[in-house]
PDB file of C-alpha atoms in Angstrom:
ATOM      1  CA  UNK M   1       0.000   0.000   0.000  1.00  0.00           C
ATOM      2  CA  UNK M   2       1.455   3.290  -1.007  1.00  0.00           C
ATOM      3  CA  UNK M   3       0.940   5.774   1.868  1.00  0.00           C
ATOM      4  CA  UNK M   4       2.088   9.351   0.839  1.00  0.00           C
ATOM      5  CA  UNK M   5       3.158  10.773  -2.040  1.00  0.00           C
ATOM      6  CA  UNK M   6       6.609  10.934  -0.814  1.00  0.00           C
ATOM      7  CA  UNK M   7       8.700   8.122  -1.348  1.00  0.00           C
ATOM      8  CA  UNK M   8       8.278   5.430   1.280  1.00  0.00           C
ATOM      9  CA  UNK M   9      12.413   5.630   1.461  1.00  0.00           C
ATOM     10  CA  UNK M  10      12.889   9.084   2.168  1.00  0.00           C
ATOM     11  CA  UNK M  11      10.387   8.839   4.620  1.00  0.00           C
ATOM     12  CA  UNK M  12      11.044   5.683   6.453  1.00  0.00           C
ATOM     13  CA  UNK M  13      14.963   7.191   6.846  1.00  0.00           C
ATOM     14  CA  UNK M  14      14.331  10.591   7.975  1.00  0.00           C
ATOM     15  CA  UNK M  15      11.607   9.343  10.623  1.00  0.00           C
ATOM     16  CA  UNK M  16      14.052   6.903  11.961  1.00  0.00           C
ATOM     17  CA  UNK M  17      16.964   8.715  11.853  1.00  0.00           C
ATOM     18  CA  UNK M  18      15.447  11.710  13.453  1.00  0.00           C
ATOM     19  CA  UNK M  19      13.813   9.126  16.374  1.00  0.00           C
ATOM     20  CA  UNK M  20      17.559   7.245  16.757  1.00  0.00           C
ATOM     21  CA  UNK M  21      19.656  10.309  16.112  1.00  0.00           C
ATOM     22  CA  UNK M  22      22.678   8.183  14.317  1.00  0.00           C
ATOM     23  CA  UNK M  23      22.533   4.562  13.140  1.00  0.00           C
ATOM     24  CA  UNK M  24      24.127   1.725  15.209  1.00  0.00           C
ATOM     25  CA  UNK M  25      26.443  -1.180  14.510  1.00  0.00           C
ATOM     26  CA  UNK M  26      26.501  -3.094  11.232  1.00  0.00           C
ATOM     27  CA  UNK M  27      24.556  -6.292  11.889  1.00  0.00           C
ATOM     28  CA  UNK M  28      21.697  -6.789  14.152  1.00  0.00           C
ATOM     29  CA  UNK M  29      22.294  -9.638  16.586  1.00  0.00           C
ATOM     30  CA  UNK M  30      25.956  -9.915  16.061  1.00  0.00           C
ATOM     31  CA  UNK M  31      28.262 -11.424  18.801  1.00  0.00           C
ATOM     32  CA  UNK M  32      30.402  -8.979  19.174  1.00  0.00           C
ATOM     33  CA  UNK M  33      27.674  -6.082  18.986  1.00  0.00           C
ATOM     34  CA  UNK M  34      26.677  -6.516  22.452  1.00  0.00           C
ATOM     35  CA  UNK M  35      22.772  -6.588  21.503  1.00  0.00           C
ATOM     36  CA  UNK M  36      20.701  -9.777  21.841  1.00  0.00           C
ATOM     37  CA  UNK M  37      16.905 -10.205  22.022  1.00  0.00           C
ATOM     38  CA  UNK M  38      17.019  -9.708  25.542  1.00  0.00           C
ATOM     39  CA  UNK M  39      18.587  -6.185  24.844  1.00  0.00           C
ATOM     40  CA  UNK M  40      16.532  -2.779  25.622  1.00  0.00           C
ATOM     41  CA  UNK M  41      14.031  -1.689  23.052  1.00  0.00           C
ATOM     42  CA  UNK M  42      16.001   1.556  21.778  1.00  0.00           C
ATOM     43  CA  UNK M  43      18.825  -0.733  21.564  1.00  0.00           C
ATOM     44  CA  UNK M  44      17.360  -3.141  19.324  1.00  0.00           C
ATOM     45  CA  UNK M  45      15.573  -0.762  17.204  1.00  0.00           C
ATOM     46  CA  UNK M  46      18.610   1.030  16.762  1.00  0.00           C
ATOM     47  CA  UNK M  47      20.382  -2.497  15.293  1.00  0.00           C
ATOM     48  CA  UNK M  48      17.179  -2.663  13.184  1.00  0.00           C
ATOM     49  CA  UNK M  49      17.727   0.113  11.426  1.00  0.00           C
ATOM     50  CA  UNK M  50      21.085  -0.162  10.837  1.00  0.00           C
ATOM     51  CA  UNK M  51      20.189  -3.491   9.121  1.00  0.00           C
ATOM     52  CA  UNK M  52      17.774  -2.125   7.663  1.00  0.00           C
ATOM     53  CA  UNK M  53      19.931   0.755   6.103  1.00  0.00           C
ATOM     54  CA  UNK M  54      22.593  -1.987   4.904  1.00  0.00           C
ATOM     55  CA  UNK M  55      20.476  -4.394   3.013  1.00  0.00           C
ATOM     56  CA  UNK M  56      20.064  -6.769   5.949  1.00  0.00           C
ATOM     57  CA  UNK M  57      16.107  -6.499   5.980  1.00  0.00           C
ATOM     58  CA  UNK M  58      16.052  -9.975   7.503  1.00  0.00           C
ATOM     59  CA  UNK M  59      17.879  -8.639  10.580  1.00  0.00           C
ATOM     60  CA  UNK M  60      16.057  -6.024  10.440  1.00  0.00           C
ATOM     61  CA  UNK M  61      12.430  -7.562  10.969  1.00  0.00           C
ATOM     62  CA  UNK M  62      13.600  -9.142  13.647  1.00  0.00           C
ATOM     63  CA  UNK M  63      14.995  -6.905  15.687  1.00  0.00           C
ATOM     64  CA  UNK M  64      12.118  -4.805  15.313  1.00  0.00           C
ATOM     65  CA  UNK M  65       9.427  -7.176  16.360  1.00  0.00           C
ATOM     66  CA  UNK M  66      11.704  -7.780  19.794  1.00  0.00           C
ATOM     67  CA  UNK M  67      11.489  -3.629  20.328  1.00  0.00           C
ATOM     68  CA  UNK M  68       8.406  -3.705  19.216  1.00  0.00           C
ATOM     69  CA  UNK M  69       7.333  -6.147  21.731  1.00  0.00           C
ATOM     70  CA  UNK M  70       8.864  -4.482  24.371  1.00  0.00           C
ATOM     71  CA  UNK M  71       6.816  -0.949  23.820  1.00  0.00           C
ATOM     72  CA  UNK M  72       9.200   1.326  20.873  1.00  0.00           C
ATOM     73  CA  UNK M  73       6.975   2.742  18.850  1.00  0.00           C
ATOM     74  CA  UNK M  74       9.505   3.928  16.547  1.00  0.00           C
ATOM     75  CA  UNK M  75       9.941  -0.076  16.066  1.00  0.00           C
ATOM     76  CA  UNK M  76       6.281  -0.887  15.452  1.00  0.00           C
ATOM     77  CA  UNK M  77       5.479   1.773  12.802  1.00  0.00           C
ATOM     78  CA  UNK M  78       8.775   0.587  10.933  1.00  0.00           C
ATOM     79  CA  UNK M  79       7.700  -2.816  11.035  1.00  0.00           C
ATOM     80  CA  UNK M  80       4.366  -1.376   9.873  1.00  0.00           C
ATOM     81  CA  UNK M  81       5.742  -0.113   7.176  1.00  0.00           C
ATOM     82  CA  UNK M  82       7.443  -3.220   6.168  1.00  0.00           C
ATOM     83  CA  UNK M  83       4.349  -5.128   6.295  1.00  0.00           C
ATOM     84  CA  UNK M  84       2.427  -2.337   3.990  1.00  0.00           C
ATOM     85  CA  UNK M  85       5.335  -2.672   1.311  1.00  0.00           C
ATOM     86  CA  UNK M  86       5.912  -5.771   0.808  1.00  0.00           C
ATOM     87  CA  UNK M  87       9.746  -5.144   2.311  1.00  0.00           C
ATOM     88  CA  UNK M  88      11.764  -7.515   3.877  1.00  0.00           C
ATOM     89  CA  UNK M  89       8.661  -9.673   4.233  1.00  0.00           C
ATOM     90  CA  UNK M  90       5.707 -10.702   2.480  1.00  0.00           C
ATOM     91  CA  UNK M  91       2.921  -8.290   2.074  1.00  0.00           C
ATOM     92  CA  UNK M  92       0.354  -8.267   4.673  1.00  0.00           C
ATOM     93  CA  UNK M  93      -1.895  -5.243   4.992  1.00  0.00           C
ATOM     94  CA  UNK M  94      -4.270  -6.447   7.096  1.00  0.00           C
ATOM     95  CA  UNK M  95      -0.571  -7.169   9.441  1.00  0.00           C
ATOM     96  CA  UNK M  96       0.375  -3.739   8.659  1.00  0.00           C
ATOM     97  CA  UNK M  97      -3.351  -2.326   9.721  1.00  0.00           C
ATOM     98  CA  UNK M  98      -3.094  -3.896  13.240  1.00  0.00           C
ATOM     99  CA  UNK M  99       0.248  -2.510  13.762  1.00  0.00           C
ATOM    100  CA  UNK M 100      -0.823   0.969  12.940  1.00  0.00           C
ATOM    101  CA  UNK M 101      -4.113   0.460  14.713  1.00  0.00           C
ATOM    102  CA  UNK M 102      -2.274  -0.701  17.519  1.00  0.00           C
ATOM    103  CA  UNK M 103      -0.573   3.037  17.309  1.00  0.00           C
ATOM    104  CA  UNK M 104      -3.211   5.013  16.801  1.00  0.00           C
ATOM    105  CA  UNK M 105      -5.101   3.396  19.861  1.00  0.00           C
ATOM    106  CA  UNK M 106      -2.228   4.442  22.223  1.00  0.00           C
ATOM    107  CA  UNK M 107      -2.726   8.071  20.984  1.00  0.00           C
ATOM    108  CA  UNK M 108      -0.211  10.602  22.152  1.00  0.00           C
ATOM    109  CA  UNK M 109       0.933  13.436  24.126  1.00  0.00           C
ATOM    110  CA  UNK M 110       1.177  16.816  23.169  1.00  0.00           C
ATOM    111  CA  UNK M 111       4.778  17.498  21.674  1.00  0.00           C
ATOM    112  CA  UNK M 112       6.079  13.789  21.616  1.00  0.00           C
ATOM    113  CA  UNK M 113       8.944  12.847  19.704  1.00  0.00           C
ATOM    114  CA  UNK M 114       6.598  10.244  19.035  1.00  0.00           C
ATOM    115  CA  UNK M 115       3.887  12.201  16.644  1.00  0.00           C
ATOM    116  CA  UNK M 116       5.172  11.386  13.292  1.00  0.00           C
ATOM    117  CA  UNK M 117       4.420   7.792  13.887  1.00  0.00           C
ATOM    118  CA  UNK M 118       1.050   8.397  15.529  1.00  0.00           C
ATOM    119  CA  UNK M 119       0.103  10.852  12.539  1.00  0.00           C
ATOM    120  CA  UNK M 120       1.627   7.999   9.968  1.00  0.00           C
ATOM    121  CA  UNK M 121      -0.498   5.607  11.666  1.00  0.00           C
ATOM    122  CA  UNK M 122      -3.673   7.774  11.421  1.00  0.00           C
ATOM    123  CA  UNK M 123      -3.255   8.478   7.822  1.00  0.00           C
ATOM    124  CA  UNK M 124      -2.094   4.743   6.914  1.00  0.00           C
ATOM    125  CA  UNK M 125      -5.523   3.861   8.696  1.00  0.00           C
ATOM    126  CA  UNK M 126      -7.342   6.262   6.746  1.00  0.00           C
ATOM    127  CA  UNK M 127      -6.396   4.698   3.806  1.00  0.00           C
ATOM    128  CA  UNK M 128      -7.113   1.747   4.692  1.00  0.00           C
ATOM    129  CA  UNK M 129     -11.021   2.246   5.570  1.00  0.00           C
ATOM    130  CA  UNK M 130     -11.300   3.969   2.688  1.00  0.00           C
ATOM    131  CA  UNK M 131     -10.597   1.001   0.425  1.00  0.00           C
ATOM    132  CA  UNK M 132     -11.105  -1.644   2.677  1.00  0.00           C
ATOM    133  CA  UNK M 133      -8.586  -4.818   2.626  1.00  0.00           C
ATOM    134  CA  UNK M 134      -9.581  -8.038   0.443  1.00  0.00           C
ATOM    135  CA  UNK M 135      -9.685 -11.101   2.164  1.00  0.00           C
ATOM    136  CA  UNK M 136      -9.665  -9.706   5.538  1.00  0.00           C
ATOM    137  CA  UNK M 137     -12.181  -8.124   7.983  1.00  0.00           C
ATOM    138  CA  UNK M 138     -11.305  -4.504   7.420  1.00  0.00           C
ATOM    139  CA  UNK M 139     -14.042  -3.208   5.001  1.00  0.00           C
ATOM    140  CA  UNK M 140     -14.143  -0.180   3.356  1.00  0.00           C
ATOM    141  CA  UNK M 141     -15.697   2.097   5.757  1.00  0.00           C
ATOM    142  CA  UNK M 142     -15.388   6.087   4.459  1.00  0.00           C
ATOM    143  CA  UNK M 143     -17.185   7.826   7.650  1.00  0.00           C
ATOM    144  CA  UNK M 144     -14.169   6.144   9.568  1.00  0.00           C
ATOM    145  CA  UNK M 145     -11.583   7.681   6.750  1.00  0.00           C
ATOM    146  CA  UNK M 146     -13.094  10.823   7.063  1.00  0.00           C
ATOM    147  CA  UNK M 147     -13.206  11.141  10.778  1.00  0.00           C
ATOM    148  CA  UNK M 148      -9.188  10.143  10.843  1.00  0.00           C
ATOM    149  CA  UNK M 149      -8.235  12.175   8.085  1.00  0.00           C
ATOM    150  CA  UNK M 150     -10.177  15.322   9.688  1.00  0.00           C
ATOM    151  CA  UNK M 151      -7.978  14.391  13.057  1.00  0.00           C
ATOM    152  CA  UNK M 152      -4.437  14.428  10.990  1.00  0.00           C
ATOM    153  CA  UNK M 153      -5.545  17.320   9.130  1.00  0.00           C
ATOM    154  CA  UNK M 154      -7.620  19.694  11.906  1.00  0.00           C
ATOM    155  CA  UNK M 155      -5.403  18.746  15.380  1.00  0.00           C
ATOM    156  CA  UNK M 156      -1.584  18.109  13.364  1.00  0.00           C
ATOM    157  CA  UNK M 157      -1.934  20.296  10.234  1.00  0.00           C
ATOM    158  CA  UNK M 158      -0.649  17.599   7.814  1.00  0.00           C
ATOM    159  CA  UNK M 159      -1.388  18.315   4.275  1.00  0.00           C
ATOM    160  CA  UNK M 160      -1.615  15.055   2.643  1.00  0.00           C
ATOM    161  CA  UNK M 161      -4.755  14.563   5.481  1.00  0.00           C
ATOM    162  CA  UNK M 162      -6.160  17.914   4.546  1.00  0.00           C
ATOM    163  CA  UNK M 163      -5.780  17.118   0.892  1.00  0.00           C
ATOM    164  CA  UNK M 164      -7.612  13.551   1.308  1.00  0.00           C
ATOM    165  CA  UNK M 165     -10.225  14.981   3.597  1.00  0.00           C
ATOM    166  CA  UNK M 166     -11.124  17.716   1.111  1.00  0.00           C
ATOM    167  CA  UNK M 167     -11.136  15.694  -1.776  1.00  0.00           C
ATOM    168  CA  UNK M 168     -13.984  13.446   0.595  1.00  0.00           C
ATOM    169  CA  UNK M 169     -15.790  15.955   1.446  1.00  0.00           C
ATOM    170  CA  UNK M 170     -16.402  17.621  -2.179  1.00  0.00           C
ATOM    171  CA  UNK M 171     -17.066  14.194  -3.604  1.00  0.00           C
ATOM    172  CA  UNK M 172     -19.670  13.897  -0.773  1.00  0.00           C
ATOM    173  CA  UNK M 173     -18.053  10.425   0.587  1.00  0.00           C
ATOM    174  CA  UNK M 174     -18.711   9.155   4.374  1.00  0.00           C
ATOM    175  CA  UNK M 175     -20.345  12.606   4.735  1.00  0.00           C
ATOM    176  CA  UNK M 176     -22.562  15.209   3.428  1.00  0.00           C
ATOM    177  CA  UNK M 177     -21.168  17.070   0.632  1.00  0.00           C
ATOM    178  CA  UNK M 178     -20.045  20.658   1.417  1.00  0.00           C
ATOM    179  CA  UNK M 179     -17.801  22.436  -1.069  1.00  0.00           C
ATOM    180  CA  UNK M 180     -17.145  25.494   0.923  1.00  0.00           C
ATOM    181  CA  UNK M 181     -15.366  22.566   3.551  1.00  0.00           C
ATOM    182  CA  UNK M 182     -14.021  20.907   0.774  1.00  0.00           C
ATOM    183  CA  UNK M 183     -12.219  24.809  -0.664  1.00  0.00           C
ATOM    184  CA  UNK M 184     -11.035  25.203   3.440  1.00  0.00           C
ATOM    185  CA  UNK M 185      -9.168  22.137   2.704  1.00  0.00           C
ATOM    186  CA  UNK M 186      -8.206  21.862  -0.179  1.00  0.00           C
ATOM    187  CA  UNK M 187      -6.873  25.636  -0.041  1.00  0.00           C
ATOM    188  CA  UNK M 188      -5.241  24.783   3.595  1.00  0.00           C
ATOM    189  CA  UNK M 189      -3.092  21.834   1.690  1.00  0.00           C
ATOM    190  CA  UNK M 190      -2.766  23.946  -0.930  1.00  0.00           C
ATOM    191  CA  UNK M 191      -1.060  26.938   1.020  1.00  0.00           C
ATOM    192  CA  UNK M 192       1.558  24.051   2.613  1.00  0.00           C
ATOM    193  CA  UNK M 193       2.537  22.961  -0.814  1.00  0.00           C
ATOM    194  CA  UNK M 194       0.775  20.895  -1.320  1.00  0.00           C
ATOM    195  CA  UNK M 195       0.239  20.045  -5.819  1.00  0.00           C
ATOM    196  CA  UNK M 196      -2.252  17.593  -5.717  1.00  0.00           C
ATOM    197  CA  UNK M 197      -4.635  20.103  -3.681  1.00  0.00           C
ATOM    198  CA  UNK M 198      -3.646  23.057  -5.608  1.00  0.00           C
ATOM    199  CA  UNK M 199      -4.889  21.288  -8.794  1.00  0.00           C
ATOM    200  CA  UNK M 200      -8.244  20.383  -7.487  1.00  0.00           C
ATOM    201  CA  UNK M 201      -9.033  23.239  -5.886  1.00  0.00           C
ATOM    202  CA  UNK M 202      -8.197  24.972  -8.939  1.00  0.00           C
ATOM    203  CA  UNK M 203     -10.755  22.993 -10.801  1.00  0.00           C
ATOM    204  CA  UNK M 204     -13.387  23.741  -8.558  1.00  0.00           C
ATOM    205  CA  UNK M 205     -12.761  27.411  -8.680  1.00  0.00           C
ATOM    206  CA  UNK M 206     -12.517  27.821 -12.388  1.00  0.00           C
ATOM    207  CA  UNK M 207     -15.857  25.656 -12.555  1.00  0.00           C
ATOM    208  CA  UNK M 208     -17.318  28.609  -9.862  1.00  0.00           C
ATOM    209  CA  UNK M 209     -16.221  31.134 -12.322  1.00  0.00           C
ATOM    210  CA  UNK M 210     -13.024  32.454 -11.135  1.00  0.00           C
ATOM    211  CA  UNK M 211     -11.482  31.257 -14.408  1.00  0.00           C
ATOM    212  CA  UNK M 212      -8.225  33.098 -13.806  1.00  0.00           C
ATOM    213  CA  UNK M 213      -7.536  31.842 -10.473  1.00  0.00           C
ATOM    214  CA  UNK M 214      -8.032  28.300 -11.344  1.00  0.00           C
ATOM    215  CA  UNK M 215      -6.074  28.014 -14.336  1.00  0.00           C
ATOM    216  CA  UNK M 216      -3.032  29.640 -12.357  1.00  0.00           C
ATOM    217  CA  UNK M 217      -3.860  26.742  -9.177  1.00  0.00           C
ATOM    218  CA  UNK M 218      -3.806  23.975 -12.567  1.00  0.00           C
ATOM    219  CA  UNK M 219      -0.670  25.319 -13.605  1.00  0.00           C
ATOM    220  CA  UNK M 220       1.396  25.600 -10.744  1.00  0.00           C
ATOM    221  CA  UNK M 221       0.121  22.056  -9.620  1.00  0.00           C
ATOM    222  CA  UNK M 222       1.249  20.681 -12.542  1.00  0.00           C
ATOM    223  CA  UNK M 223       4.528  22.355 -12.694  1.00  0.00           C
ATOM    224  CA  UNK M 224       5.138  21.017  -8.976  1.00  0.00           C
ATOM    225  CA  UNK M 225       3.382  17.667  -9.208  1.00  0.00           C
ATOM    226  CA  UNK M 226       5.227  14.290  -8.497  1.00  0.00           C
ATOM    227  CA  UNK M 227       5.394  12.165 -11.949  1.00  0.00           C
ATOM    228  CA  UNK M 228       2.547   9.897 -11.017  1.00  0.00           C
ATOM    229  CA  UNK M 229       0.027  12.649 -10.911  1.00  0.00           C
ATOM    230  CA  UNK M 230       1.181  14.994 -13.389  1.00  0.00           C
ATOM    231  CA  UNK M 231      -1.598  12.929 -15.993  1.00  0.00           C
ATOM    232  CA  UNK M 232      -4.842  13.956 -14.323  1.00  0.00           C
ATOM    233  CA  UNK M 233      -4.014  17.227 -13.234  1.00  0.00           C
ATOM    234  CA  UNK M 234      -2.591  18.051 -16.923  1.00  0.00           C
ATOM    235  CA  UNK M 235      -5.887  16.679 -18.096  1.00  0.00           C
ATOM    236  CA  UNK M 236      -7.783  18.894 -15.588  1.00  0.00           C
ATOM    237  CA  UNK M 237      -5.263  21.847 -16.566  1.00  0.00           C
ATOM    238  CA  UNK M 238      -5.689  21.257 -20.615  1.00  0.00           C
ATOM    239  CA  UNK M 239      -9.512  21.160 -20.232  1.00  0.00           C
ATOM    240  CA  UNK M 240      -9.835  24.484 -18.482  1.00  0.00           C
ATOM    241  CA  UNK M 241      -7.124  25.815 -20.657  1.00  0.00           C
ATOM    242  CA  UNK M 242      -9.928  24.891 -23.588  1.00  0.00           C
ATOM    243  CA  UNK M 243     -12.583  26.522 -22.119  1.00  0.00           C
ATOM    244  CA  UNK M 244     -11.134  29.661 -21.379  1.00  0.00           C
ATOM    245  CA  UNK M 245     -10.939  32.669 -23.661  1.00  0.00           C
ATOM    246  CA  UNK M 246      -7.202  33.884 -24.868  1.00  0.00           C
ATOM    247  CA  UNK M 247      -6.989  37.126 -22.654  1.00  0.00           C
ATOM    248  CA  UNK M 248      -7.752  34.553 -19.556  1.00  0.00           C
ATOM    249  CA  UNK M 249      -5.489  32.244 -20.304  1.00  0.00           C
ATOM    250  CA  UNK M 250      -2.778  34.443 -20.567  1.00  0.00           C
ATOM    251  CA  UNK M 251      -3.533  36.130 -18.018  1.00  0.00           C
ATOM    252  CA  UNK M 252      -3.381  32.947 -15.987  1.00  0.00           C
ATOM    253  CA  UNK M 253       0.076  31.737 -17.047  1.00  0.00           C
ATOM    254  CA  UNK M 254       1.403  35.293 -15.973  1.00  0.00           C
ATOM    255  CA  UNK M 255       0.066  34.387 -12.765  1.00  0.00           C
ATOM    256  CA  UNK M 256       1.124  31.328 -12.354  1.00  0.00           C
ATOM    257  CA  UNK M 257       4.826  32.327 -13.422  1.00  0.00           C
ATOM    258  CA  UNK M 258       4.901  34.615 -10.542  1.00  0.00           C
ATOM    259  CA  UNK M 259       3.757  32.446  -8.252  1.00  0.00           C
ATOM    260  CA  UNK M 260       6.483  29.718  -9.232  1.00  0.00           C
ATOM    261  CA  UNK M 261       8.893  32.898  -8.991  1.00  0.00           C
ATOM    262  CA  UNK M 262       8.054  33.703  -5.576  1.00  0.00           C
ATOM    263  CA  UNK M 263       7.780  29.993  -3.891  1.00  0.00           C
ATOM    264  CA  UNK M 264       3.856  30.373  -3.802  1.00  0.00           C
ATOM    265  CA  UNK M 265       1.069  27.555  -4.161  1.00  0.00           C
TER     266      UNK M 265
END
């Protein structure tokens, strides 16, 4: 299951290296490394990672399930994540679901260095309810999606929950359909930097009749998109481009190329 639109790599390192603050020694559970299963949880999810970073994904799985038994949550969302990929171990999403549920039931406190798994877990959830998992009891349940995806996005700002919540919201699923929530949203993800956000709102704007305004959100989003969405926003961008008369459009792309000019979304 992909999670976020940023790479599950990048992700997966700088969350663990921020949690462990520099990796530990080569090979999990090596006789000379002083760690065994008995070791303390930090300690063994510091050898997993390690592993993990040198290929030994094996080790790796291993030594996070013993930290992960013993309480590190840093362990248990990376073993999550292993589940949800496929990586080190065979695909198991409903596996990877009760991991994250098991997360997201422990909550958290108020500045833990512990948020950026619980917020992972929330969104990974989200996901999850919202297309259900085959062959297991987790059906697709979208008030549930919505619900988490308004926590991530209203009490930890993240974007990518904001986005997903908007886009559920002007589509009308799990809830009543409400497009001035869906333009809070949307326009909230949008303002973060988030593409994928900046393209739909634009869309629903230039449909409103701000024709301007939402060709210069389609352009931007596409110039700024990740490769695997650049297709439907261009198609969204080209329509609108068709549509519009020739003083709009140009208008538009001398909007947009002062937004790109000056960092905005």
């Amino acid at each position: 299951m992909r999670i976020f639109s940023l790479t599950r790599t990048s992700l997966f390192y700088a969350m663990l290296a921020a949690a462990i603050g520099a990796s530990g020694p080569a090979r999990a559970f090596d006789p000379n490394s002083g760690v065994s299963p008995e070791s303390g949880p930090f300690d063994l999810f510091k050898f997993g990672f390690s592993a993990y970073k040198k290929g030994h994904k094996d080790e790796a799985v291993e030594a996070y399930k013993y930290a992960a038994e013993k309480g590190h949550p840093g362990a248990r969302w990376a073993l999550a994540n292993m589940y949800a990929y496929g990586d080190g171990v065979v695909e198991n999403d409903y596996e990877a679901f009760k991991i994250y549920d098991d997360i997201a039931r422990q909550g958290v406190e108020p500045g833990s260095q512990d948020t950026g798994y619980f917020v992972n877990a929330l969104l990974s959830l989200a996901i999850y309810y919202q297309k259900g998992i085959p062959g297991s009891p987790i059906k697709a349940n979208l008030g549930a999606a919505r619900q988490l995806y308004f926590q991530a996005a209203s009490a930890f700002g993240v974007p990518e929950a904001q986005y997903r919540l908007g886009r559920m919201i002007l589509e009308g699923q799990g809830g009543a359909n409400d497009i001035q929530q869906a333009k809070k949203w949307l326009n909230r993800a949008r303002v973060s930097g988030h593409p994928a956000a900046s393209a739909v709102l634009g869309n629903v704007v230039f449909e409103e009749g701000q024709v301007v305004r939402g060709l210069a959100f389609m352009t931007t989003a596409l110039e700024r998109s990740a490769p695997a969405d650049k297709p439907w926003i261009q198609g969204l961008q080209e329509r609108a481009f068709s549509l519009a008369g020739e003083a709009d459009r140009r208008t538009a792309v001398a909007l947009a190329q002062d937004m790109l000019a000056k960092g905005l979304n």
